[in-house]
XYZ file of C-alpha atoms in Angstrom:
302
model
C -1.555 -11.487 34.293
C -3.912 -9.225 36.177
C -6.936 -8.595 33.941
C -7.582 -5.209 35.579
C -4.122 -4.079 34.445
C -4.894 -5.170 30.878
C -8.219 -3.320 30.988
C -6.515 -0.196 32.343
C -3.986 -0.255 29.499
C -6.755 -0.549 26.888
C -8.668 2.337 28.518
C -5.468 4.392 28.640
C -4.802 3.691 24.964
C -8.326 4.795 24.069
C -7.872 7.990 26.071
C -4.494 8.716 24.483
C -5.856 8.039 20.992
C -8.755 10.426 21.588
C -6.361 13.077 22.948
C -4.012 12.796 19.990
C -6.860 12.893 17.501
C -8.490 15.941 19.100
C -5.219 17.868 19.383
C -4.028 17.267 15.840
C -7.476 17.808 14.335
C -7.444 21.215 16.061
C -4.016 21.913 14.523
C -5.224 20.751 11.085
C -2.577 18.008 11.046
C -2.971 14.315 10.069
C -4.634 12.191 12.740
C -2.000 9.456 12.371
C 0.716 11.890 13.482
C -1.305 12.660 16.604
C -1.662 8.978 17.485
C 2.075 8.389 17.020
C 3.149 11.454 19.035
C 0.958 10.794 22.084
C 1.950 7.120 21.946
C 5.646 8.054 21.950
C 5.143 10.390 24.923
C 3.190 7.807 26.933
C 5.426 4.874 26.007
C 8.256 3.321 28.057
C 10.819 5.581 26.358
C 9.343 8.785 27.893
C 6.629 8.715 30.586
C 6.228 4.938 30.802
C 2.443 5.007 31.346
C 2.220 1.692 29.468
C 5.476 -0.143 30.276
C 4.900 -2.999 27.805
C 3.042 -1.862 24.653
C 3.581 -5.312 23.112
C 0.753 -6.570 25.341
C -1.799 -4.540 23.417
C -0.370 -5.159 19.939
C -2.774 -8.054 19.293
C -5.742 -5.760 19.867
C -4.091 -2.961 17.907
C -3.490 -5.104 14.821
C -7.221 -5.790 14.536
C -7.485 -2.227 13.238
C -5.382 -3.162 10.217
C -7.656 -6.146 9.602
C -10.779 -3.945 9.568
C -9.093 -1.386 7.312
C -8.092 -3.987 4.716
C -11.537 -5.585 4.819
C -13.109 -2.187 4.182
C -10.744 -1.527 1.243
C -11.591 -4.917 -0.259
C -15.304 -4.363 0.303
C -15.074 -1.140 -1.688
C -13.568 -2.967 -4.691
C -15.801 -4.850 -7.148
C -14.393 -8.263 -8.102
C -13.743 -7.200 -11.702
C -11.652 -4.239 -10.563
C -9.869 -6.458 -8.029
C -8.846 -8.794 -10.853
C -7.276 -5.865 -12.664
C -5.597 -4.903 -9.390
C -3.703 -8.172 -9.258
C -1.994 -7.388 -12.567
C -0.633 -4.220 -11.003
C 0.372 -6.213 -7.931
C 2.378 -8.726 -9.934
C 4.065 -6.154 -12.163
C 4.387 -3.055 -9.970
C 4.765 -4.938 -6.697
C 7.201 -7.435 -8.195
C 9.424 -4.707 -9.608
C 9.340 -2.718 -6.362
C 10.189 -5.698 -4.137
C 12.927 -7.160 -6.344
C 14.564 -3.811 -7.173
C 14.564 -2.526 -3.585
C 15.910 -5.797 -2.177
C 18.638 -5.902 -4.834
C 19.776 -2.336 -4.126
C 19.829 -2.792 -0.336
C 21.478 -6.210 -0.668
C 24.242 -4.697 -2.807
C 24.909 -1.835 -0.389
C 24.856 -4.156 2.638
C 27.321 -6.520 0.968
C 29.566 -3.578 0.090
C 29.701 -2.637 3.786
C 30.747 -6.154 4.772
C 27.407 -7.665 5.831
C 26.902 -11.400 5.303
C 24.652 -12.592 2.470
C 21.914 -13.836 4.815
C 21.848 -10.653 6.888
C 21.933 -8.498 3.747
C 18.962 -10.407 2.316
C 16.918 -9.918 5.492
C 17.828 -6.217 5.637
C 16.660 -5.884 2.036
C 13.371 -7.522 2.945
C 12.868 -5.147 5.882
C 13.542 -2.019 3.812
C 11.291 -3.285 1.011
C 8.171 -3.478 3.165
C 5.877 -0.487 3.637
C 3.242 0.090 6.316
C -0.029 -1.106 4.765
C -2.060 0.477 7.559
C -0.298 3.844 7.288
C -0.494 4.213 3.501
C -4.073 2.982 3.137
C -5.261 5.120 6.059
C -3.809 8.213 4.360
C -5.349 7.287 1.008
C -8.689 6.547 2.670
C -8.721 9.864 4.565
C -8.082 11.721 1.288
C -10.633 9.672 -0.669
C -7.975 8.449 -3.099
C -8.192 4.679 -2.665
C -10.158 4.312 -5.920
C -7.902 6.686 -7.890
C -5.366 5.200 -10.367
C -2.408 5.900 -8.071
C -4.395 4.661 -5.063
C -5.147 1.352 -6.778
C -1.497 0.978 -7.809
C -0.361 1.675 -4.235
C -2.852 -0.893 -2.915
C -1.575 -3.456 -5.425
C 2.027 -2.963 -4.359
C 1.122 -3.116 -0.661
C -0.723 -6.419 -1.143
C 2.231 -7.872 -3.033
C 4.492 -6.822 -0.156
C 2.184 -8.520 2.362
C 2.361 -11.748 0.378
C 6.144 -11.409 -0.010
C 6.505 -11.341 3.777
C 5.568 -15.027 3.900
C 8.529 -16.547 2.004
C 10.873 -14.117 3.773
C 9.646 -15.286 7.191
C 9.972 -18.906 6.110
C 13.597 -18.237 5.145
C 14.573 -16.737 8.508
C 15.201 -20.079 10.307
C 17.270 -21.283 7.358
C 19.360 -18.110 7.259
C 19.926 -18.316 11.009
C 21.291 -21.858 10.744
C 24.639 -22.978 9.460
C 23.090 -24.470 6.339
C 23.651 -22.673 3.077
C 20.763 -20.949 1.363
C 19.598 -23.124 -1.543
C 17.361 -22.533 -4.527
C 15.143 -25.466 -3.531
C 14.421 -23.926 -0.113
C 13.369 -20.647 -1.753
C 11.136 -22.490 -4.242
C 9.554 -24.489 -1.399
C 8.844 -21.327 0.621
C 7.225 -19.621 -2.375
C 5.179 -22.766 -3.150
C 3.868 -22.912 0.425
C 2.855 -19.256 0.249
C 1.103 -19.802 -3.096
C -0.743 -22.872 -1.771
C -1.926 -20.972 1.305
C -3.085 -18.068 -0.839
C -4.997 -20.437 -3.121
C -6.833 -22.028 -0.186
C -7.805 -18.653 1.286
C -9.065 -17.398 -2.101
C -11.148 -20.542 -2.619
C -12.696 -20.444 0.877
C -13.621 -16.753 0.955
C -14.752 -16.717 -2.690
C -17.516 -19.242 -1.990
C -18.057 -19.216 1.783
C -18.467 -15.462 2.355
C -21.218 -14.758 -0.248
C -23.033 -17.968 0.789
C -23.019 -17.000 4.473
C -24.210 -13.463 3.721
C -27.058 -14.742 1.553
C -28.298 -17.201 4.169
C -28.033 -14.836 7.128
C -29.548 -11.946 5.197
C -32.742 -13.919 4.679
C -33.273 -14.175 8.442
C -33.465 -10.356 8.721
C -31.896 -10.289 12.175
C -29.728 -7.163 12.765
C -27.947 -8.716 15.760
C -27.153 -11.903 13.879
C -25.862 -9.921 10.905
C -23.574 -7.870 13.183
C -22.108 -11.060 14.629
C -21.671 -12.459 11.132
C -19.823 -9.309 10.037
C -17.302 -9.694 12.866
C -16.966 -13.416 12.161
C -16.203 -12.821 8.474
C -13.611 -10.097 9.141
C -11.746 -11.839 11.950
C -12.259 -15.386 10.666
C -10.819 -14.685 7.229
C -7.798 -12.936 8.765
C -7.243 -15.835 11.190
C -7.513 -18.414 8.385
C -4.919 -16.577 6.307
C -2.490 -16.333 9.209
C -2.912 -20.029 10.064
C -2.017 -20.886 6.454
C 1.179 -18.848 6.641
C -0.095 -15.620 5.083
C -0.758 -12.299 6.832
C -3.886 -11.058 8.570
C -4.161 -8.218 6.054
C -4.284 -10.506 3.004
C -7.089 -12.655 4.449
C -9.201 -9.642 5.426
C -8.728 -7.961 2.043
C -9.734 -11.078 0.088
C -12.828 -11.548 2.264
C -13.812 -7.943 1.605
C -13.433 -8.398 -2.160
C -15.549 -11.577 -2.037
C -18.260 -9.811 -0.013
C -18.342 -6.795 -2.365
C -20.450 -8.723 -4.895
C -23.152 -9.491 -2.310
C -26.371 -7.411 -2.199
C -25.665 -7.041 1.524
C -22.289 -5.365 0.971
C -23.489 -1.898 2.037
C -25.014 -3.240 5.246
C -21.780 -5.077 5.965
C -19.849 -1.869 5.320
C -21.954 0.027 7.873
C -21.252 -2.647 10.497
C -17.480 -2.532 10.026
C -16.775 1.210 9.770
C -17.372 2.223 13.439
C -15.043 -0.439 14.832
C -12.322 0.231 12.261
C -11.734 3.810 13.401
C -11.408 2.869 17.069
C -8.953 0.010 16.706
C -6.845 1.849 14.117
C -6.377 4.678 16.602
C -5.187 2.137 19.182
C -2.880 0.581 16.565
C -1.018 3.790 15.730
C -0.827 4.831 19.377
C 0.720 1.458 20.261
C 3.219 1.853 17.406
C 4.193 5.283 18.763
C 4.931 3.700 22.156
C 7.822 1.769 20.611
C 9.745 4.997 20.006
C 13.011 5.022 21.965
C 14.378 8.591 22.254
C 17.671 7.450 23.785
C 18.406 5.218 20.801
C 17.754 8.143 18.465
C 20.077 10.393 20.505
C 22.866 7.812 20.783
C 22.650 6.799 17.125
C 21.693 10.218 15.715
C 24.202 10.256 12.800
C 23.153 6.774 11.662
C 19.438 7.537 12.037
C 19.665 10.705 9.941
C 21.862 9.012 7.342
C 19.322 6.212 6.913
C 16.472 8.756 6.803
C 18.202 10.739 4.054
C 19.013 7.533 2.104
């Protein structure tokens, strides 16, 4: 692939993000809406300025990683422990109830059990980046409802793992078995345990050692390494990027260098999140909405 084309697409995304932000800030509307609208206009469904937005998705998703790290960094470990209770109870109820309702409706309309289960999983999931960005902009992340929302979102992120592990099984001719579900959940739990252990001890240790050297450049590099490295580790172990970044942020929150780390992360987070939402807007297909208008509005109302 021509690297100049890739660079042009990144520059174009930055320009579109800035345009959407400026326009919607002037109109006193949410910045996220601006990113999505200009992305939809520039995407392949309308003007086609970026014909393949999937090529920039990897860069765009880094914004979610920085956002979750920042949220975790703003949570003391003791409060994070209380957060997990809400995740298990509130998140568990939300995921199970929503999947059960959608599964029942899908079965009633003649969908197979495997397809109905996957549809339930899709409907169950929320956009972690969208919800947390809105809460962060309104300063409500630390509020009781903000903490509950964060708990449920984290539980959803973890729930994605067993669902993804079940996809190959559901696509095959083999029947879905209890043992396969138990194995998928066990793998997710094992991966989560490894990530928690690594970031709990490695992140504070690295911050303490690097902080003693009093090198601003070295600390900036370490900040990027912690954010991206923890997300990469989680994904390699079968979890999501968001879970790894959040856990690393929680582990770093107890360090005396947490505020310095926070100041290093914030500038980058805003830029890549703007790219993320603009890239998401580019996936809008107006023709699909026109052709399937009754179904789209029925699903929206439901």
